[in-house]
Coordinates of C-alpha atoms and ligand atoms in Angstrom, one line a residue:
M346 CA 29.7 115.4 298.7
C347 CA 32.3 114.6 295.6
G348 CA 31.5 117.2 292.9
I349 CA 31.9 116.0 288.4
V350 CA 32.1 117.9 286.0
G351 CA 33.3 117.0 282.4
Y352 CA 33.5 118.7 279.1
V353 CA 33.5 117.7 274.9
G354 CA 33.7 119.9 272.4
E355 CA 35.5 123.1 270.3
K356 CA 36.3 125.2 273.6
N357 CA 38.9 125.3 276.6
A358 CA 37.8 122.3 279.5
T359 CA 40.1 123.4 281.8
P360 CA 38.4 126.4 282.4
I361 CA 35.4 125.6 282.5
I362 CA 35.2 122.4 284.4
I363 CA 36.4 124.3 287.2
D364 CA 33.8 127.1 286.5
G365 CA 31.9 123.9 287.0
L366 CA 32.9 123.0 290.1
Q367 CA 33.0 126.7 291.3
R368 CA 29.2 126.6 291.5
L369 CA 29.2 122.7 294.0
E370 CA 31.3 123.8 296.0
Y371 CA 28.1 124.9 298.7
R372 CA 28.8 120.8 299.2
G373 CA 31.6 121.0 300.7
Y374 CA 35.2 119.2 299.8
D375 CA 38.6 118.2 300.5
S376 CA 40.9 118.7 297.4
A377 CA 39.9 118.9 293.8
G378 CA 41.3 118.0 290.5
V379 CA 40.8 117.8 286.5
A380 CA 42.3 115.9 284.2
V381 CA 42.2 117.5 280.0
F382 CA 43.5 115.6 276.7
Q383 CA 46.2 117.7 275.2
E384 CA 48.7 117.0 273.0
G385 CA 48.0 112.8 272.5
E386 CA 48.5 112.8 276.9
I387 CA 46.6 112.7 278.9
R388 CA 47.6 115.8 281.8
L389 CA 46.5 116.1 285.5
R390 CA 46.7 118.5 287.4
R391 CA 45.5 117.9 291.3
D392 CA 45.5 119.6 295.0
V393 CA 43.8 119.8 298.3
G394 CA 42.5 122.1 300.1
K395 CA 40.2 124.5 298.1
L396 CA 39.2 125.2 294.3
N397 CA 41.4 128.5 294.1
N398 CA 45.7 126.5 294.8
L399 CA 44.4 124.1 291.6
R400 CA 44.1 127.5 290.0
T401 CA 46.8 128.4 291.4
R402 CA 48.6 125.5 290.6
L403 CA 47.1 125.3 286.8
A404 CA 48.4 128.6 286.3
A405 CA 51.3 128.3 286.7
D406 CA 51.1 125.1 284.7
P407 CA 48.4 125.6 282.6
I408 CA 46.5 122.1 280.9
T409 CA 44.5 123.0 277.4
G410 CA 42.3 120.7 275.7
G411 CA 38.8 119.9 274.3
I412 CA 38.1 117.6 276.7
G413 CA 38.4 116.9 279.7
I414 CA 36.6 115.7 283.4
G415 CA 37.1 117.5 287.5
H416 CA 36.4 116.2 290.7
T417 CA 36.2 118.2 294.0
R418 CA 37.0 115.5 296.1
W419 CA 35.2 114.5 299.6
A420 CA 37.4 111.6 301.2
T421 CA 35.4 107.9 302.0
H422 CA 38.9 105.9 301.1
G423 CA 42.1 107.3 302.0
V424 CA 43.2 110.6 303.6
P425 CA 43.1 114.2 301.5
A426 CA 45.6 114.1 299.8
E427 CA 46.8 115.0 296.5
H428 CA 47.8 111.6 295.4
N429 CA 44.3 110.1 296.7
A430 CA 42.2 113.5 294.4
H431 CA 40.4 112.6 291.9
P432 CA 40.9 112.1 288.8
H433 CA 42.8 108.9 289.2
I434 CA 45.2 107.6 285.9
S435 CA 45.6 103.8 285.0
M436 CA 48.2 102.2 285.0
D437 CA 49.3 102.2 280.9
G438 CA 48.7 106.0 282.2
E439 CA 45.7 105.6 279.3
F440 CA 42.0 106.7 280.6
V441 CA 41.3 108.9 284.3
V442 CA 38.5 108.3 286.1
V443 CA 36.3 111.0 288.2
H444 CA 34.7 108.5 290.8
N445 CA 30.9 109.5 293.7
G446 CA 30.7 106.5 295.6
I447 CA 31.5 103.0 297.3
V448 CA 33.0 100.7 296.1
E449 CA 31.5 97.4 298.5
N450 CA 34.9 95.3 296.7
Y451 CA 37.5 97.0 296.6
L452 CA 39.7 95.3 299.4
E453 CA 38.7 91.8 296.4
L454 CA 39.3 94.2 293.4
R455 CA 42.7 95.6 294.0
D456 CA 43.9 92.3 295.5
E457 CA 43.0 90.3 291.9
L458 CA 44.6 93.6 290.5
Q459 CA 47.7 93.7 291.9
A460 CA 48.1 89.7 291.8
E461 CA 48.8 91.0 288.3
G462 CA 50.8 93.2 288.5
V463 CA 48.9 96.5 288.8
E464 CA 50.7 99.1 291.0
F465 CA 48.3 101.7 293.2
K466 CA 49.5 105.0 293.8
S467 CA 46.3 105.7 296.0
E468 CA 44.2 104.8 298.8
T469 CA 41.3 104.9 296.7
D470 CA 38.4 103.1 296.3
T471 CA 38.1 104.8 293.4
E472 CA 42.2 103.8 291.6
V473 CA 40.2 100.0 290.9
I474 CA 37.8 101.2 288.4
V475 CA 40.2 103.1 286.5
Q476 CA 42.5 100.0 286.5
L477 CA 39.9 97.7 286.0
V478 CA 39.1 100.1 282.7
A479 CA 42.7 99.3 281.3
R480 CA 42.2 95.7 282.0
F481 CA 38.8 95.3 279.8
A482 CA 40.4 97.8 277.4
A483 CA 43.9 95.7 277.3
N484 CA 41.9 92.3 276.8
G485 CA 38.2 92.0 275.9
A486 CA 36.9 96.1 274.7
Q487 CA 39.7 95.6 272.0
G488 CA 40.2 99.5 273.5
D489 CA 37.0 100.5 273.7
L490 CA 36.2 103.0 275.8
T491 CA 32.0 102.6 276.4
E492 CA 32.8 98.7 275.7
A493 CA 35.9 98.8 278.8
T494 CA 33.6 100.7 281.2
R495 CA 31.2 98.8 280.1
K496 CA 32.8 95.3 281.2
A497 CA 34.8 97.3 284.7
V498 CA 30.7 98.2 285.7
S499 CA 29.9 95.0 286.0
Y500 CA 32.5 93.7 288.4
L501 CA 31.5 97.1 290.9
R502 CA 29.4 96.2 294.2
G503 CA 27.5 99.3 296.0
A504 CA 26.3 102.3 293.9
H505 CA 28.5 104.7 291.3
A506 CA 28.7 107.9 289.9
I507 CA 31.3 107.3 287.4
V508 CA 32.2 109.2 284.2
V509 CA 36.0 107.8 282.6
M510 CA 38.1 109.5 279.5
S511 CA 40.4 107.9 277.3
K512 CA 43.8 108.3 275.2
R513 CA 42.7 106.1 273.4
Q514 CA 39.6 108.0 271.7
P515 CA 40.4 111.0 272.9
D516 CA 36.4 112.8 271.3
R517 CA 34.0 111.0 274.1
L518 CA 33.2 110.3 278.3
V519 CA 31.9 107.4 279.3
A520 CA 29.7 108.0 281.7
V521 CA 27.9 105.6 284.4
R522 CA 24.8 105.6 287.0
I523 CA 24.5 102.8 289.4
G524 CA 21.9 103.0 291.9
N525 CA 22.3 106.7 293.8
A526 CA 25.5 107.3 294.8
G527 CA 24.2 110.9 292.9
G528 CA 23.1 112.0 289.5
V529 CA 24.7 112.0 286.1
A530 CA 23.3 115.0 284.2
L531 CA 23.9 115.4 280.5
G532 CA 24.1 118.8 279.4
L533 CA 23.6 119.6 275.5
G534 CA 24.9 122.4 273.6
D535 CA 26.0 123.5 270.8
G536 CA 28.5 121.5 269.1
E537 CA 29.4 121.0 272.6
N538 CA 28.2 119.0 275.7
F539 CA 28.3 119.0 279.3
I540 CA 28.1 115.6 281.8
A541 CA 27.8 116.9 286.2
S542 CA 27.1 114.8 289.4
D543 CA 24.8 118.5 289.6
I544 CA 22.6 120.7 287.6
P545 CA 24.1 124.0 288.8
A546 CA 27.6 122.5 287.7
I547 CA 26.4 123.1 284.4
L548 CA 23.4 125.3 284.1
E549 CA 25.2 128.3 283.1
Q550 CA 26.3 126.5 279.3
T551 CA 22.6 124.7 278.8
R552 CA 18.9 124.1 280.5
K553 CA 18.7 120.9 278.1
M554 CA 19.2 118.6 280.1
I555 CA 19.4 114.0 280.0
F556 CA 19.1 112.9 283.6
L557 CA 20.7 108.8 283.1
E558 CA 18.5 106.1 285.4
T559 CA 20.2 103.7 287.4
R560 CA 22.1 101.3 285.1
Q561 CA 22.5 103.5 282.8
M562 CA 25.7 104.9 280.8
A563 CA 26.6 107.0 278.2
T564 CA 29.5 107.6 275.5
V565 CA 29.4 111.5 275.2
W566 CA 30.7 112.9 271.8
A567 CA 30.9 116.6 270.8
D568 CA 28.0 116.5 269.0
H569 CA 25.8 113.6 270.1
V570 CA 25.2 111.4 272.9
D571 CA 24.7 107.8 272.8
V572 CA 22.6 106.7 276.3
Q573 CA 22.0 103.2 277.0
T574 CA 21.0 100.4 279.7
L575 CA 24.3 98.6 281.3
D576 CA 23.1 95.9 278.8
G577 CA 23.3 97.2 276.2
K578 CA 19.9 98.4 275.4
T579 CA 20.8 101.5 272.5
L580 CA 17.5 104.2 275.2
H581 CA 15.9 107.1 273.7
P582 CA 15.7 109.3 277.0
E583 CA 13.5 112.3 277.9
I584 CA 15.4 115.4 277.4
H585 CA 14.7 118.3 279.8
D586 CA 14.2 121.8 279.6
V587 CA 15.7 123.5 283.4
A588 CA 14.0 126.0 284.4
W589 CA 16.9 128.9 285.7
D590 CA 15.3 130.5 288.8
P591 CA 17.5 129.2 291.1
V592 CA 14.8 127.3 293.2
S593 CA 14.2 125.7 290.2
A594 CA 16.6 124.6 289.5
A595 CA 18.0 123.6 292.4
K596 CA 15.1 121.3 292.6
G597 CA 16.5 119.9 289.6
E598 CA 14.7 117.1 288.0
Y599 CA 12.5 117.3 290.9
K600 CA 9.4 118.6 291.8
H601 CA 9.5 119.2 295.3
F602 CA 12.7 119.8 297.8
M603 CA 11.5 117.0 299.8
Q604 CA 10.9 114.5 296.6
K605 CA 14.6 115.1 296.5
E606 CA 15.8 115.1 299.7
I607 CA 14.2 111.9 299.4
F608 CA 16.0 110.2 296.2
E609 CA 19.2 112.3 297.7
Q610 CA 19.6 110.1 300.8
A611 CA 22.3 107.4 298.9
R612 CA 24.2 110.4 298.1
S613 CA 23.8 111.8 302.0
I614 CA 24.2 108.3 303.2
T615 CA 27.7 108.3 302.2
D616 CA 28.6 111.6 302.5
T617 CA 27.9 110.9 306.4
I618 CA 30.0 108.2 306.7
R619 CA 32.7 109.6 304.7
G620 CA 35.5 110.3 306.5
R621 CA 34.4 108.8 309.8
V622 CA 34.9 105.0 309.1
D623 CA 38.8 103.4 307.6
F624 CA 37.7 100.7 305.2
E625 CA 40.9 99.4 304.9
H626 CA 41.4 98.8 308.7
E627 CA 37.7 98.9 309.5
T628 CA 37.9 101.5 312.1
V629 CA 35.8 104.5 312.9
I630 CA 37.8 107.8 313.6
L631 CA 35.1 109.9 315.0
G632 CA 37.5 113.0 315.1
D633 CA 35.3 115.9 316.5
L634 CA 34.5 114.0 319.5
D635 CA 37.6 112.5 319.8
L636 CA 37.6 110.8 323.2
T637 CA 40.6 108.4 324.4
P638 CA 39.9 104.9 325.6
Q639 CA 39.3 105.8 329.3
Q640 CA 36.5 108.7 328.0
A641 CA 34.8 106.0 326.6
Q642 CA 35.3 104.4 329.7
D643 CA 33.8 106.3 332.0
I644 CA 30.7 107.7 330.8
Q645 CA 28.0 105.1 332.7
R646 CA 24.6 106.7 330.5
I647 CA 23.9 108.8 327.6
V648 CA 21.3 110.9 327.8
T649 CA 19.2 111.6 324.2
V650 CA 17.7 114.4 324.3
A651 CA 16.5 116.2 320.8
C652 CA 12.4 117.2 319.2
G653 CA 10.0 115.5 316.4
T654 CA 11.7 113.5 313.9
S655 CA 15.6 113.8 316.1
Y656 CA 13.9 112.6 318.8
Y657 CA 13.0 109.2 316.6
S658 CA 16.1 109.1 315.3
G659 CA 17.2 108.6 318.8
L660 CA 15.4 106.5 319.8
V661 CA 16.4 104.3 317.4
G662 CA 20.2 105.4 318.3
K663 CA 19.5 104.1 321.5
F664 CA 19.2 100.6 319.8
Y665 CA 23.1 101.0 318.0
I666 CA 24.6 102.4 321.2
E667 CA 23.0 99.8 324.0
N668 CA 23.6 97.4 322.3
L669 CA 26.5 97.8 320.3
A670 CA 28.9 99.9 323.3
R671 CA 26.8 98.8 326.7
V672 CA 26.4 102.5 327.4
N673 CA 22.6 103.0 329.1
V674 CA 20.2 105.6 326.8
E675 CA 17.2 107.3 327.5
V676 CA 15.4 109.8 325.0
D677 CA 13.9 112.3 326.3
Y678 CA 12.0 115.3 324.2
G679 CA 14.3 118.0 324.3
S680 CA 10.7 119.7 325.3
E681 CA 10.7 118.4 328.3
Y682 CA 13.7 117.6 329.9
R683 CA 14.4 121.2 331.9
Y684 CA 10.6 120.7 333.6
R685 CA 11.8 117.3 335.5
N686 CA 14.4 118.6 337.0
P687 CA 16.9 115.5 335.0
I688 CA 19.7 113.7 337.4
L689 CA 23.5 114.2 335.8
N690 CA 26.5 114.3 336.7
D691 CA 29.6 114.6 334.9
K692 CA 29.9 110.5 333.9
T693 CA 26.5 111.4 332.1
A694 CA 26.7 112.1 327.6
V695 CA 24.2 114.7 326.9
L696 CA 23.7 114.2 322.9
A697 CA 21.4 117.0 321.4
I698 CA 20.5 115.5 317.9
T699 CA 18.7 118.6 316.1
Q700 CA 18.9 118.7 312.0
S701 CA 19.2 123.1 312.5
G702 CA 21.2 123.1 315.8
E703 CA 18.7 125.7 316.6
T704 CA 15.2 124.4 318.0
V705 CA 15.0 125.8 320.9
D706 CA 13.8 123.2 323.2
T707 CA 16.5 121.3 322.3
L708 CA 19.0 124.0 323.6
A709 CA 17.1 124.2 326.7
A710 CA 18.4 121.3 327.5
M711 CA 21.9 121.4 326.7
E712 CA 22.1 124.8 328.6
E713 CA 20.3 122.9 331.3
A714 CA 23.1 119.8 331.0
R715 CA 25.7 122.1 331.1
D716 CA 24.2 123.4 334.7
K717 CA 23.9 120.5 336.5
G718 CA 27.4 119.7 334.6
A719 CA 27.1 116.8 332.3
Q720 CA 29.3 117.0 329.1
L721 CA 27.9 117.5 326.1
W722 CA 27.5 116.6 322.5
S723 CA 25.5 117.0 319.2
I724 CA 24.7 115.6 316.2
V725 CA 24.0 118.8 314.0
N726 CA 23.3 118.8 310.6
A727 CA 23.5 123.5 310.1
I728 CA 27.3 124.2 310.3
G729 CA 28.1 126.5 312.7
S730 CA 24.3 126.6 314.5
Q731 CA 24.2 126.6 318.4
A732 CA 23.8 123.7 318.8
M733 CA 27.8 122.9 317.8
R734 CA 29.1 125.7 318.9
I735 CA 28.2 125.1 322.9
A736 CA 29.0 121.3 322.5
D737 CA 31.7 119.7 324.0
G738 CA 32.3 117.7 321.2
Y739 CA 29.8 116.8 317.9
I740 CA 29.0 115.0 315.3
T741 CA 28.1 116.6 312.0
M742 CA 25.3 114.8 309.7
N743 CA 26.5 115.5 306.3
A744 CA 23.0 115.3 304.7
G745 CA 23.7 118.6 303.0
P746 CA 20.7 121.3 302.7
E747 CA 17.6 119.9 303.8
I748 CA 14.9 122.8 302.3
G749 CA 11.6 120.5 302.8
V750 CA 9.7 121.2 306.1
A751 CA 9.7 118.0 306.6
S752 CA 12.7 116.4 307.6
T753 CA 13.7 113.1 305.3
K754 CA 17.3 113.2 305.0
A755 CA 18.2 114.4 308.1
F756 CA 16.5 111.7 309.7
T757 CA 18.7 109.5 309.1
S758 CA 22.2 111.0 308.8
S759 CA 21.4 110.8 312.0
I760 CA 20.7 107.2 312.8
V761 CA 23.7 106.5 310.8
D762 CA 25.7 108.5 312.9
Q763 CA 24.3 107.1 315.7
Y764 CA 25.3 104.3 314.1
L765 CA 28.8 105.3 314.1
L766 CA 29.2 106.5 317.4
A767 CA 27.9 103.7 318.6
L768 CA 30.8 101.7 316.8
Y769 CA 33.4 104.3 318.1
L770 CA 32.1 104.1 321.4
G771 CA 31.9 100.0 321.5
Q772 CA 35.8 100.1 319.7
Q773 CA 36.8 102.8 323.0
R774 CA 35.4 101.5 326.1
G775 CA 36.7 97.9 324.7
T776 CA 32.5 96.1 324.5
L777 CA 32.9 95.3 320.5
P778 CA 34.7 92.2 319.9
E779 CA 36.9 92.4 316.7
A780 CA 34.6 90.3 314.4
L781 CA 31.6 92.5 314.9
R782 CA 33.7 95.1 314.7
R783 CA 34.6 94.7 311.2
Q784 CA 31.1 93.2 310.0
H785 CA 29.0 96.3 310.9
V786 CA 31.8 98.4 309.4
H787 CA 31.4 96.5 305.8
D788 CA 27.4 96.3 306.5
L789 CA 28.0 100.3 306.8
A790 CA 29.6 100.0 303.3
R791 CA 27.3 98.6 301.6
L792 CA 24.0 100.9 303.0
P793 CA 24.2 103.6 300.4
D794 CA 24.0 101.5 297.9
L795 CA 20.8 99.0 299.4
V796 CA 19.2 102.8 299.9
G797 CA 19.4 103.1 296.4
R798 CA 17.6 99.5 296.0
V799 CA 14.7 100.6 298.1
L800 CA 14.1 104.6 296.1
D801 CA 14.3 101.8 292.5
R802 CA 11.1 100.7 294.0
S803 CA 9.4 104.2 294.1
A804 CA 7.3 104.1 291.9
E805 CA 5.3 100.4 293.6
V806 CA 5.1 103.1 296.4
E807 CA 3.6 105.9 294.3
A808 CA 0.5 103.5 292.6
L809 CA -0.3 102.4 296.5
A810 CA -0.3 105.9 296.8
H811 CA -3.5 106.1 294.8
K812 CA -5.4 103.3 296.8
L813 CA -5.6 105.4 299.9
Y814 CA -5.0 108.8 299.7
Q815 CA -8.5 109.7 300.5
Y816 CA -8.4 107.7 303.8
T817 CA -9.0 109.7 307.0
D818 CA -7.5 107.6 309.3
F819 CA -3.9 105.3 309.4
L820 CA -2.5 103.4 312.2
Y821 CA 1.6 103.0 312.0
L822 CA 3.1 99.6 313.7
G823 CA 6.5 99.1 314.2
R824 CA 8.6 96.4 316.8
G825 CA 11.9 96.2 318.8
I826 CA 14.3 98.6 316.0
N827 CA 11.5 99.6 313.6
Y828 CA 9.1 100.6 316.4
P829 CA 10.5 104.2 316.2
I830 CA 9.9 104.1 311.9
A831 CA 6.5 103.0 313.3
L832 CA 6.3 106.7 314.4
E833 CA 8.9 109.0 312.7
G834 CA 6.0 106.8 309.6
A835 CA 3.4 108.3 310.9
L836 CA 4.4 112.2 311.8
K837 CA 5.7 112.2 307.8
L838 CA 1.5 112.0 307.0
K839 CA 0.4 113.5 308.9
E840 CA 2.7 117.1 308.5
I841 CA 2.4 116.5 305.1
S842 CA -1.3 115.5 304.0
Y843 CA -2.7 116.7 306.8
I844 CA -4.2 113.7 307.0
H845 CA -4.8 111.9 311.2
A846 CA -1.6 109.4 311.8
E847 CA -0.9 107.1 315.0
G848 CA 2.4 105.0 315.1
Y849 CA 3.0 102.7 317.9
P850 CA 5.4 100.2 319.2
A851 CA 3.1 96.9 317.6
G852 CA 2.9 95.8 321.4
E853 CA 0.6 98.5 321.9
M854 CA -1.8 97.7 319.9
K855 CA -4.2 96.1 322.2
H856 CA -3.6 98.1 325.2
G857 CA -5.6 101.1 323.4
P858 CA -5.4 102.0 319.2
I859 CA -6.6 98.6 318.9
A860 CA -10.5 99.6 319.6
L861 CA -10.2 102.5 316.2
I862 CA -9.2 99.7 313.4
D863 CA -11.6 99.2 311.5
E864 CA -12.3 98.7 307.8
H865 CA -11.7 102.9 307.6
M866 CA -8.5 102.9 308.8
P867 CA -5.6 101.2 306.6
V868 CA -2.7 99.4 309.2
L869 CA 0.4 99.9 308.2
A870 CA 3.0 97.0 309.6
I871 CA 6.4 97.4 309.4
A872 CA 6.7 93.2 309.5
L873 CA 10.3 92.4 308.0
K874 CA 12.5 89.5 308.1
D875 CA 13.8 89.9 311.5
S876 CA 13.9 88.7 315.5
V877 CA 9.8 90.1 315.5
Y878 CA 9.1 89.4 312.6
D879 CA 6.3 86.3 314.2
K880 CA 4.7 88.6 316.7
M881 CA 4.2 91.4 313.7
I882 CA 3.0 88.4 311.8
S883 CA 0.7 88.3 315.4
Q884 CA -0.9 92.4 314.7
I885 CA -1.0 91.7 311.4
E886 CA -3.9 89.2 312.0
Q887 CA -5.4 91.0 314.8
A888 CA -5.8 93.9 312.9
K889 CA -7.8 92.1 309.2
A890 CA -9.6 90.3 312.1
R891 CA -10.8 93.7 313.0
G892 CA -11.5 94.4 309.4
G893 CA -8.4 97.2 309.1
I894 CA -6.5 97.9 305.5
V895 CA -3.3 95.9 305.9
I896 CA 0.2 97.3 304.7
A897 CA 3.0 95.9 305.2
I898 CA 6.4 96.6 305.2
A899 CA 8.2 93.4 304.5
T900 CA 11.7 92.1 303.0
E901 CA 12.4 90.4 299.8
G902 CA 11.4 87.2 299.1
D903 CA 9.2 87.0 301.6
T904 CA 5.6 85.3 300.0
F905 CA 4.4 83.8 302.3
I906 CA 3.5 87.4 304.3
G907 CA 1.9 89.0 300.8
T908 CA -1.6 86.0 302.1
K909 CA -1.6 88.0 305.4
A910 CA -1.4 91.2 304.2
D911 CA -3.8 93.1 301.0
H912 CA -1.0 95.0 300.0
V913 CA 2.5 94.7 300.7
L914 CA 6.3 97.4 300.2
Y915 CA 9.6 95.4 299.6
I916 CA 12.9 96.8 300.8
P917 CA 15.7 94.7 300.6
Q918 CA 17.2 91.4 302.7
A919 CA 19.7 94.0 304.9
P920 CA 21.3 93.5 308.4
E921 CA 18.8 94.5 310.9
M922 CA 20.8 97.1 312.7
L923 CA 20.4 98.9 308.8
T924 CA 17.0 98.3 309.0
P925 CA 15.6 101.5 310.4
I926 CA 17.1 103.8 307.6
L927 CA 16.0 101.7 305.1
A928 CA 11.9 100.9 306.2
V929 CA 11.6 104.6 306.9
I930 CA 12.2 105.4 303.0
P931 CA 9.3 103.7 301.8
L932 CA 6.7 105.4 304.5
Q933 CA 8.6 109.4 303.1
L934 CA 7.6 108.0 299.5
L935 CA 4.4 107.5 300.4
A936 CA 3.9 110.8 302.9
Y937 CA 4.5 112.8 299.6
S938 CA 2.8 110.7 297.2
V939 CA 0.0 110.5 299.7
A940 CA 0.0 114.8 300.8
V941 CA 0.6 115.1 296.3
A942 CA -2.8 113.4 295.0
R943 CA -4.3 115.8 298.0
G944 CA -2.8 119.1 296.8
A945 CA -0.5 120.0 299.9
D946 CA 2.2 122.4 299.7
V947 CA 4.6 119.3 300.5
D948 CA 7.2 122.1 300.7
Q949 CA 5.6 123.9 303.5
P950 CA 2.8 122.3 304.9
R951 CA 0.6 124.7 307.1
N952 CA 1.7 125.7 311.0
L953 CA 5.4 124.4 310.4
A954 CA 8.3 125.4 310.3
K955 CA 11.9 124.6 309.7
S956 CA 13.9 125.4 312.6
V957 CA 11.7 126.1 315.7
T958 CA 13.2 128.5 317.0
V959 CA 10.0 129.4 319.7
E960 CA 9.0 127.4 322.7
Ligands
LIG73 C1 9.6 116.9 310.8 C2 10.9 117.4 311.5 C3 10.3 118.2 313.1 C4 11.8 118.6 313.3 C5 11.6 119.1 314.5 C6 13.6 119.5 315.1 O1 9.8 116.2 310.3 O2 11.0 118.1 310.9 O3 9.9 117.3 314.0 O4 12.2 117.3 313.1 O5 11.3 121.0 315.0 O6 14.1 119.7 314.7 P1 15.7 120.3 314.7 O7 15.9 118.2 314.5 O8 16.3 121.2 313.5 O9 16.3 120.4 316.1

């Protein structure tokens, strides 16, 4: 969960940047660095571990200047090490960059730059950005930082938040946001300006902020800022007055935590993937599970135990693990497991999925499994929670704190964790051909950007919510890998808007729920261009024949579906295994917008608790 801070003004940038990074410490990081322009040069200090290490280094070897950028890094590409920490400097020493996100095509770009004679000093994807800026500054942009950055970012695939500083124009910083790899806030001061990935980093300095939208960039001087689209159109963005109290500050530009958490998902998913994938060798590393090939081969069965949203996540994970690792998976409710005298032995791994790590029913299922001699694994978000402590091995979600009671980003992160687990097991067990593993790793790198593209269409979901919010019953249908997403979509709607909603595997509709369908019941069908598309079309036709109002979640480019459904919400084309993570987002947004339209208390819905510690 990397953090970015930038400063330009009269004061010494270094302590302002370090203080800002300190305020983002809660997000987690493994190294930190700062670059300041001093006496005609870009001076760089970086260190691994906590900010205190960097502070000690700065005390021994200070850097001072009125402009600088800093970063706390959590490794994606390349191990945590000083040479991989940001900021990264170009080979000619003229440009320096900090970056959040994943450059999906960094290997291609690195090869291309190396062929031009560029020498790389790190294993990071980020370094290609600064080398590209240097290339275009020397060639085409006449040294102009804004233009060189604009050209450089047009070569990047993926979602990014970037800040660049130049030795040639040391009076300005350039910030770019593409997709949802995290925010870019511009803090406006008096004769000084700030840049941050997260509001708390600069809230002590100013409350006046501009938030960059996707595909926007800003050139920031001490006394003014110039915001443009990536295509060069000048914008006049709204200046927000961010409230001081910690709760409003934490919500930032969003009305509710749930909304913030939905929109954070490109970033939270990046954080889930971070450190678990070696993108260069296209392998998966799960250090806190750490199974030898023999241990992985010895596992004959996995039993997933979880409750609520985490249970639905387990249903998606079953597809992954059975497909990629060829291990039989059963998914059970944590609340039921101990009442069944389950059959377990040491060849069975019981996988508990729990955001809070404290759900009493899931913990009881884990205890039952332990008593019966099974291996115990957990997928948890809350670090240090009981489910993490009692497990033999665990995978953290790294989604960051989830405050909204309705789970959103933890759901998608726990699905990604299971995708990683399936790849890891397939790799260790030898069931996954190398070419396929490489393809899946490649797909994972694309995921944050795809998520960002779904989020970019949120206005369409909001408009639809205004047409639907007065209905009192909904049916959600999905098939194959997306049938659990129908269940999750229905759960989201019922828990925050108090509308009755049922989720079903689509093929089950004719075995009962079809009796409910009439013009008063919207039917939400996940009908993507995948292996069950034709089946979903026939379910839609059956629902239409009974007068139902059909809303389809469909694949971009599918115009045919518009002739069948009343409303269509599109997600980008993607490999089938990634589609549950994408398809759930419009459903989260729909539940959110419907609840807001009904005036419900979105973050604290009635009768629900974030952590269910009673039976
Ligand atoms: C729904 C929701 C709940 C939780 C369930 C399990 O939005 O949040 O259904 O998923 O209570 O919680 P954890 O994952 O903390 O065990």
